[in-house]
Coordinates of C-alpha atoms and ligand atoms in Angstrom, one line a residue:
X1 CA -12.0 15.4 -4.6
X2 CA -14.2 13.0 -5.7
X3 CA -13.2 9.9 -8.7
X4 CA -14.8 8.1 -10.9
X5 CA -13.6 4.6 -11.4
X6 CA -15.0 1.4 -13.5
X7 CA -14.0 -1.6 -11.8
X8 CA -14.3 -5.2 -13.3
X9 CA -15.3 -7.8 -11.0
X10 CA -14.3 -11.4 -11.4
X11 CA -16.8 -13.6 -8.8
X12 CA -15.0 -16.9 -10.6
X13 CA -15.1 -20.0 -8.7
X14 CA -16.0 -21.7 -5.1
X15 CA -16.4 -19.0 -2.3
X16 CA -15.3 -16.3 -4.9
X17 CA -18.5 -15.0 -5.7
X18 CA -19.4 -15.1 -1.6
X19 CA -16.4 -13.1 -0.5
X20 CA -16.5 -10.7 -3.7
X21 CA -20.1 -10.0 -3.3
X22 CA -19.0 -9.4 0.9
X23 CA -16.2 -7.2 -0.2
X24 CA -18.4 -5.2 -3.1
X25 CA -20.7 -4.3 -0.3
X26 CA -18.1 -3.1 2.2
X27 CA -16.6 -1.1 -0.7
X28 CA -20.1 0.1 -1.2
X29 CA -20.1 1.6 1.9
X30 CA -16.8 3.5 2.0
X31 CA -17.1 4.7 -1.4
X32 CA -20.7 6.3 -1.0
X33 CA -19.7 8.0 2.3
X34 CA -17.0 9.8 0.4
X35 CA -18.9 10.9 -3.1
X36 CA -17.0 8.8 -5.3
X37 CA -18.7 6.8 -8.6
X38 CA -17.7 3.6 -9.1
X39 CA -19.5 1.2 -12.0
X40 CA -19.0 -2.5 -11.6
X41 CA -18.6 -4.7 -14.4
X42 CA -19.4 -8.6 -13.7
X43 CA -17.3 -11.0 -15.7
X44 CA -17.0 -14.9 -15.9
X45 CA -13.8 -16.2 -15.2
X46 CA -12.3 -19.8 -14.5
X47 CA -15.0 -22.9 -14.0
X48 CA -17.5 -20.6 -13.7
X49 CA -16.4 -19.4 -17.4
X50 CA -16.0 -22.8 -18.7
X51 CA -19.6 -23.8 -17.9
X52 CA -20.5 -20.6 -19.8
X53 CA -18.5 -20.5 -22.5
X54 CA -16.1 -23.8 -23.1
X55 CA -13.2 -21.6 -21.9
X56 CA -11.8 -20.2 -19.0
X57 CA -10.7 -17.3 -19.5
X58 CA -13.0 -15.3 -22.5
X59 CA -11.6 -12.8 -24.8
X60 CA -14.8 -11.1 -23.5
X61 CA -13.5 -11.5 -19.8
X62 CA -10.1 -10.6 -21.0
X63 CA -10.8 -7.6 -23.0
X64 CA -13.0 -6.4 -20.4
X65 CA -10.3 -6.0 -17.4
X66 CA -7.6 -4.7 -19.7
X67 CA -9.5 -1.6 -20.0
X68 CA -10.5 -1.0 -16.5
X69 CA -8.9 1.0 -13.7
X70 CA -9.0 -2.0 -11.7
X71 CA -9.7 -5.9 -11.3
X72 CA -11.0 -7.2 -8.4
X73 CA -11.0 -11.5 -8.5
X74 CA -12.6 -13.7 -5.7
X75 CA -10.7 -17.0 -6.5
X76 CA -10.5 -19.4 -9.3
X77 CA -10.2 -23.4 -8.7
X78 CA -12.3 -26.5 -9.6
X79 CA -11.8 -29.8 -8.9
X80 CA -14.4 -30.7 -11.8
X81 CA -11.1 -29.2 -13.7
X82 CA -8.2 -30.7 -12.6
X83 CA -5.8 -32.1 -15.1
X84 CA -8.2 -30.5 -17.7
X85 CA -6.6 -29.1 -20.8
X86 CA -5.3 -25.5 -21.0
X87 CA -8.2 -23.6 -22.5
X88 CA -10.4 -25.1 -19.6
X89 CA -8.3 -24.5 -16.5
X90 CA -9.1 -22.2 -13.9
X91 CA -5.3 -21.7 -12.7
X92 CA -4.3 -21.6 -16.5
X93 CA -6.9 -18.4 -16.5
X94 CA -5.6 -16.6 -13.9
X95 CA -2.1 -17.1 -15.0
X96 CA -2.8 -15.6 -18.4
X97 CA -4.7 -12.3 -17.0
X98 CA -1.9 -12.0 -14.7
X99 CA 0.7 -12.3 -17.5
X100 CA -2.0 -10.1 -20.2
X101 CA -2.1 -7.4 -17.6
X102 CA 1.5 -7.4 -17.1
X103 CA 1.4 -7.3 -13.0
X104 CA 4.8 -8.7 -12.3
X105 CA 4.8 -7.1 -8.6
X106 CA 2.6 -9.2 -6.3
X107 CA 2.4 -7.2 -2.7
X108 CA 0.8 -10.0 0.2
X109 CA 0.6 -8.3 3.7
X110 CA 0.3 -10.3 6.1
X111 CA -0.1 -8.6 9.9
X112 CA -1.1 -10.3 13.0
X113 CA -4.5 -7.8 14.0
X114 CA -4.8 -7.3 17.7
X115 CA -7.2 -10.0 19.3
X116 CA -5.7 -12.8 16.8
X117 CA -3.0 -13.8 19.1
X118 CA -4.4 -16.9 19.8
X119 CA -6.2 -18.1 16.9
X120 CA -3.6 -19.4 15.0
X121 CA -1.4 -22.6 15.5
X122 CA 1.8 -20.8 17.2
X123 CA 2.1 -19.1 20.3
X124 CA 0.8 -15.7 21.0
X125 CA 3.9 -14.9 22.4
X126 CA 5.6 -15.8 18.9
X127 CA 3.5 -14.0 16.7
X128 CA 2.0 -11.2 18.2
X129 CA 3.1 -8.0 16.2
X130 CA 3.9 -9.7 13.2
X131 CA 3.9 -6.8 10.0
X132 CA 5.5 -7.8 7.0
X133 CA 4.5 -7.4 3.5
X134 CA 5.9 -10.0 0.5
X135 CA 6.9 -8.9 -3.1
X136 CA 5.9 -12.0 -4.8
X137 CA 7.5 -11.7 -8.6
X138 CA 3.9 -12.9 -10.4
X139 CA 5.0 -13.0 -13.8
X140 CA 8.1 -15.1 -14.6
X141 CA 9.5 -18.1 -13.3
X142 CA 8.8 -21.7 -12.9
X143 CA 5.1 -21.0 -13.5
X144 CA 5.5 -19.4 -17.2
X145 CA 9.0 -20.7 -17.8
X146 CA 9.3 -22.6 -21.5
X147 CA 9.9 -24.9 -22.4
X148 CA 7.2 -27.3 -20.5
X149 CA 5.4 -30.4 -21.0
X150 CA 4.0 -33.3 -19.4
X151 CA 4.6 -37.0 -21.4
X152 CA 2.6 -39.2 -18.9
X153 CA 3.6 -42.5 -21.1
X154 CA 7.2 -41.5 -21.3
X155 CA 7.1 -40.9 -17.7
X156 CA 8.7 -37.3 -18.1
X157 CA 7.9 -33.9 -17.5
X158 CA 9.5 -30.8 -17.9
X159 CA 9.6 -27.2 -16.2
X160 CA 11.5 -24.0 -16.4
X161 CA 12.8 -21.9 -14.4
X162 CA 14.3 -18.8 -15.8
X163 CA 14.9 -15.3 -14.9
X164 CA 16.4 -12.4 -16.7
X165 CA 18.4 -9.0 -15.1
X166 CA 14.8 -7.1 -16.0
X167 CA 12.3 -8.9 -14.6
X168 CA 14.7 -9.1 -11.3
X169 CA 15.2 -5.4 -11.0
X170 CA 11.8 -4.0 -11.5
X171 CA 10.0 -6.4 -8.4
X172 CA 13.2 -5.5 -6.5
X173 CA 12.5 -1.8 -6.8
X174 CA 9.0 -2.1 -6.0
X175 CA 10.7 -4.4 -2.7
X176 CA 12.9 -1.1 -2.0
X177 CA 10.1 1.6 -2.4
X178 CA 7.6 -0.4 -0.2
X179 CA 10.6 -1.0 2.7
X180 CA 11.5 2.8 2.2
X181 CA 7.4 3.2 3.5
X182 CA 7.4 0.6 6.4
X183 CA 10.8 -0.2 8.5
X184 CA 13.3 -0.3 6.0
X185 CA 14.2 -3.9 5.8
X186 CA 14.3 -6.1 2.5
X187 CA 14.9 -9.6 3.0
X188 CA 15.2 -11.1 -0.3
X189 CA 14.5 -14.9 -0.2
X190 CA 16.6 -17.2 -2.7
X191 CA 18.1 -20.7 -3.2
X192 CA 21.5 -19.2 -3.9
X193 CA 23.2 -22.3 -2.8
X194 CA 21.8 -24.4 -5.7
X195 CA 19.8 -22.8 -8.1
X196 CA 21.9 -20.5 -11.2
X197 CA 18.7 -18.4 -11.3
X198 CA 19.0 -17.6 -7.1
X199 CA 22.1 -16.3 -7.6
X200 CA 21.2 -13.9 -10.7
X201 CA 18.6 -13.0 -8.1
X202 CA 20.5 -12.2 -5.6
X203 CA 23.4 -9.9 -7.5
X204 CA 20.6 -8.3 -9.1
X205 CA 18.8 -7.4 -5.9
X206 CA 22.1 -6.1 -4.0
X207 CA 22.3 -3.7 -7.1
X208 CA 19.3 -2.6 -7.0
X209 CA 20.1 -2.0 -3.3
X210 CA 22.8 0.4 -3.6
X211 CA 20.0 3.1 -4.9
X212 CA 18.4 3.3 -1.6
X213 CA 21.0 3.2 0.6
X214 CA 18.6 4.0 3.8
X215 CA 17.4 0.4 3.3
X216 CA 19.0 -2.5 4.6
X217 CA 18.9 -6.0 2.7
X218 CA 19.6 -9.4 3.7
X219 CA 19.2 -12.0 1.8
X220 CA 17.7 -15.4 3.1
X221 CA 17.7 -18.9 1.7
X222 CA 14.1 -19.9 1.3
X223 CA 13.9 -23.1 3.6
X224 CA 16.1 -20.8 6.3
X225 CA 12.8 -18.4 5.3
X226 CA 10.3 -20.8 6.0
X227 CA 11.2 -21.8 9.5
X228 CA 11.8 -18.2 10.6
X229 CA 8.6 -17.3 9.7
X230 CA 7.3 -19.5 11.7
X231 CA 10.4 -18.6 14.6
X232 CA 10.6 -15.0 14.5
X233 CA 7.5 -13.8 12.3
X234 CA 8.4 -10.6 14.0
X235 CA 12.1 -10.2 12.0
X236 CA 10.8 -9.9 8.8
X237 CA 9.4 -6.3 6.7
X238 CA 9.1 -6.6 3.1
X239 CA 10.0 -10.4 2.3
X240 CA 11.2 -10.3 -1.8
X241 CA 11.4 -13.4 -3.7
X242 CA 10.3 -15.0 -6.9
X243 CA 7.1 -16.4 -8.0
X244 CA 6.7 -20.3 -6.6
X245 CA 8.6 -19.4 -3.4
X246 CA 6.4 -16.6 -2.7
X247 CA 3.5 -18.7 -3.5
X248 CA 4.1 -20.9 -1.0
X249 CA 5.9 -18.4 2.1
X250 CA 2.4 -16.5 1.9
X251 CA 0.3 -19.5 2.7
X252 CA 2.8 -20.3 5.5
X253 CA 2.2 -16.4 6.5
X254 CA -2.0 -17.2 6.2
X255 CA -0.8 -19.6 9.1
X256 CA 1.0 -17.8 11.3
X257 CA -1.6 -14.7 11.4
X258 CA -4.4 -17.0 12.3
X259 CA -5.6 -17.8 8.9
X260 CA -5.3 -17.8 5.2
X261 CA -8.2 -15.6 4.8
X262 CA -7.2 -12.8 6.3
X263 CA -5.1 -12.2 3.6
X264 CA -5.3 -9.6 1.1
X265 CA -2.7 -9.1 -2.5
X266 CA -2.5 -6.3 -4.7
X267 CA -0.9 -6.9 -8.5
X268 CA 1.0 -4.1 -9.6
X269 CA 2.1 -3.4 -13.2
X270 CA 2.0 -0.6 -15.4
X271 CA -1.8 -1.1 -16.7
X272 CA -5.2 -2.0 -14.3
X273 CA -3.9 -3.7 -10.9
X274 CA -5.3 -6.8 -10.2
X275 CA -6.5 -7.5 -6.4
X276 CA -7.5 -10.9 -4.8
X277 CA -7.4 -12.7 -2.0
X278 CA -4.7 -15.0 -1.3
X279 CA -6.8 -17.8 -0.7
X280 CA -7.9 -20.0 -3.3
X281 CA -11.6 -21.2 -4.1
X282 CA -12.0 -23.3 -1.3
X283 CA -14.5 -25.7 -2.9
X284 CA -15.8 -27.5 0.6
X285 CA -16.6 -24.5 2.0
X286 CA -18.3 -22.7 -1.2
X287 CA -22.0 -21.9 -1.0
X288 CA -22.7 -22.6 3.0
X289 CA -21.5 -18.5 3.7
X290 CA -18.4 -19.6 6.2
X291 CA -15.8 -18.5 4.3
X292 CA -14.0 -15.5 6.2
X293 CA -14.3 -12.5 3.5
X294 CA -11.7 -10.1 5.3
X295 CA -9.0 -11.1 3.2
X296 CA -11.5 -9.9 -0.1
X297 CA -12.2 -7.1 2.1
X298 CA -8.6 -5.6 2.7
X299 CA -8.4 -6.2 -1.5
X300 CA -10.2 -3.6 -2.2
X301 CA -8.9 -1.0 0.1
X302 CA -5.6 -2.3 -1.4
X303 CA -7.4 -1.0 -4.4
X304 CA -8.1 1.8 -3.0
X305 CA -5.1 3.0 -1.8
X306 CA -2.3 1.4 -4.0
X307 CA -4.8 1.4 -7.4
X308 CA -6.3 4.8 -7.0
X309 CA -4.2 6.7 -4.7
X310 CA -7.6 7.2 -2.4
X311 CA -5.8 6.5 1.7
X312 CA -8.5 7.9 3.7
X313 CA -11.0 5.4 2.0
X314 CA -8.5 2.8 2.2
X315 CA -7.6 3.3 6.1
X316 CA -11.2 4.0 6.3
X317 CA -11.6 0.2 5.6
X318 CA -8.4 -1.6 7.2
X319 CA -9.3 1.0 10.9
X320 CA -13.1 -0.9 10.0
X321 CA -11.4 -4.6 10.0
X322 CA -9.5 -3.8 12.9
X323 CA -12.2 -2.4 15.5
X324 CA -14.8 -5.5 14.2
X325 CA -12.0 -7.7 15.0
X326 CA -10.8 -6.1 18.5
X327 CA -15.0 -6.5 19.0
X328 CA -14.6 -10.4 18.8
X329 CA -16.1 -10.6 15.6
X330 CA -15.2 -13.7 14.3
X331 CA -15.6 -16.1 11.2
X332 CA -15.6 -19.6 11.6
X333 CA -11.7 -20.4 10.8
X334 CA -11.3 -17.8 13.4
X335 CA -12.9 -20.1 16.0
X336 CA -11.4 -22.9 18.1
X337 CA -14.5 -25.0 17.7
X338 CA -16.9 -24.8 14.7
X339 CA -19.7 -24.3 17.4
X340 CA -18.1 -21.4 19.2
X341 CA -20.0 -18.2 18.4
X342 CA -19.2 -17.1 14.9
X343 CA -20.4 -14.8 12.4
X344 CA -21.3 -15.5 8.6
X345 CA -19.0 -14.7 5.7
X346 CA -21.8 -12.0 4.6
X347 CA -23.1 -11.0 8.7
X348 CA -19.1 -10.4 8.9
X349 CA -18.8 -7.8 5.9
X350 CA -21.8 -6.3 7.2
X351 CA -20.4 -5.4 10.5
X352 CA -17.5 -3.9 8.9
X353 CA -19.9 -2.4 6.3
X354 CA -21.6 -0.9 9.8
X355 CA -18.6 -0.1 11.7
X356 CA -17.5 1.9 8.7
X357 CA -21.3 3.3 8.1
X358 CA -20.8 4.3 12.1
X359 CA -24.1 2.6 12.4
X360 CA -24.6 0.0 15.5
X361 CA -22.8 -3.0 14.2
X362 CA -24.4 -6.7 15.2
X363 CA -23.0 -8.7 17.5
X364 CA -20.8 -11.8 16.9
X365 CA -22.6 -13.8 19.3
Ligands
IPM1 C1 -2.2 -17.9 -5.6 C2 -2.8 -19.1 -6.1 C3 -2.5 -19.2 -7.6 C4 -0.9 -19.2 -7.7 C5 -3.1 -20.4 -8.4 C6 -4.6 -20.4 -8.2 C7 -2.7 -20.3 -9.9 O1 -2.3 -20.2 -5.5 O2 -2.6 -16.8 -6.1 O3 -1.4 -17.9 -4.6 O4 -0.3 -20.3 -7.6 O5 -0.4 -18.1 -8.0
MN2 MN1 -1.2 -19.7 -3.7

């Protein structure tokens, strides 16, 4: 069976619009060899937005992805913006379409791919088979908490961090289903021991527990978390926790799989899913085609397979990823040495465009 989908497409800011444009051409290719339609709809978001428009996230822009089957977003970020007021922050953007969209349930994978073993920090003999998956709660939290300000003169600012029973129990249950389809393990990651919201958390997620009893949960404080990922990568399935802490774990698990961008995220609420890469816009790397696009890449097929239900075109990509990468094809964060052979962000989705095409892919080299 064929689909139809209309896709809106967010290049935003720094290597976005490189690894977006990599990863629209590798979807491209999957989505052709199986007959299915898909329009693209280009939208300004972020920086890229504010240079356009004054703002950075457009009613246009806004309107736009709440009526689509799917956003896909490279990365938004600008130094040009920092400290700038609301309407004008990149971060502030995303934030808001995250929160518009409702897409409380942020799913990061992060899997060590076979030939990767070494280019990371840690030891091969550490890391190798490490397949886990976070739950990142995307919607509440210290990041949307009120109230908030900043009094620079005074000397004071404020955040806050709240939580309620609902917003606890529906990321959980996304935490469960997702460990009921890999190996069964949740370990929920909190600050019981001093925060009044952990330990909401953590009642909440051993209730929402008892409904799938062929799941086991343990529950982990986050800077116990932080060291065994880098420990025992290996330990952990589906890793639950609220929004900062997941925030930063995921950049710690960009680490420990040889780099931050391999990784992928899907968004899941009740509307349009939104799916990015985790890493940010990279602004020293933008416009020279380095940046490694695989984590763009594995975005869409998370689009494809948790957004429209399509596996075989979403295995068809992540099977792609793997054989380029068991090839030696390699971006340049990949490398030990900036001179060691390396392929281009764009010569890189080609060869997974090619290996998927079943064409004769180009060599890293
Ligand atoms: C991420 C990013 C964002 C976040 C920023 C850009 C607002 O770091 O998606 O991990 O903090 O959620
Ligand atoms: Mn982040």
């Amino acid at each position: 069976m064929t689909v139809t989908k209309r896709i809106v497409v967010l290049p935003g800011d720094g290597i976005g619009p490189e690894v977006v444009d990599a990863a629209v051409g590798v979807l491209h290719a999957v989505v052709s060899g199986f007959g299915h339609r898909f329009e693209y709809e280009t939208r300004p978001i972020g920086g890229a937005a504010v240079r356009q428009s004054g703002t950075s996230l457009p009613q246009s822009t806004l309107d736009a992805c709440r009526s689509a089957d799917a956003v896909f977003l490279g990365a938004v970020g600008d130094p040009a913006l920092d400290g700038a007021p609301r309407q004008q922050s990149p971060e502030y953007a995303l934030l808001t379409l995250r929160k518009a969209l409702g897409v409380f349930a942020n799913l990061r994978p992060a899997k060590l791919w076979p030939g990767l073993e070494n280019a990371g920090p840690l030891k091969a003999s550490r890391v190798a088979g490490t397949d886990l998956c976070f739950v990142r709660e995307l919607t509440g939290g210290l990041y949307f908490g009120e109230p908030r300000h900043l009094d620079m003169e005074a000397g004071e600012a404020v955040n806050t961090l709240r939580y309620s029973r609902e917003e606890i129990t529906r990321v959980a249950d996304v935490a469960f289903r997702l460990a009921r389809q890999r190996r069964c393990v949740v370990t929920s990651v909190d600050k019981a021991n001093v925060l009044e919201t952990s330990r909401l958390w953590r009642a909440v997620v051993a209730e929402v527990a008892t409904g799938f009893p062929g799941v086991r949960l343990e529950h982990m404080y986050v800077d116990a978390c932080a060291m065994a990922l880098t420990l025992d990568p290996r330990r952990f399935d589906v890793v639950l926790t609220e929004n900062l802490f997941g925030d930063i774990l995921s950049d710690e698990a960009g680490a420990v799989v040889g780099s931050l961008g391999l990784l992928p995220s899907a968004s899941l609420g009740k509307g349009p899913g939104l799916y990015e890469p985790v890493h940010g816009s990279a602004p020293t790397l933008a416009g020279k085609d380095v940046a490694n696009p695989i984590g763009a890449i594995l975005s869409v097929a998370m689009m494809l397979g948790q957004g429209f239900g399509l596996m075989n075109e979403a295995h068809a990509i992540e099977a792609a990823v793997g054989l380029a990468l068991e090839r030696g094809a390699r971006t340049r964060d990949l490398v030990d040495r900036d001179d060691d052979p390396h392929l281009t962000c764009s010569s890189m989705a080609r060869y997974v465009a090619d290996v998927i095409m079943s064409a004769t892919p180009a060599r890293s080299a």
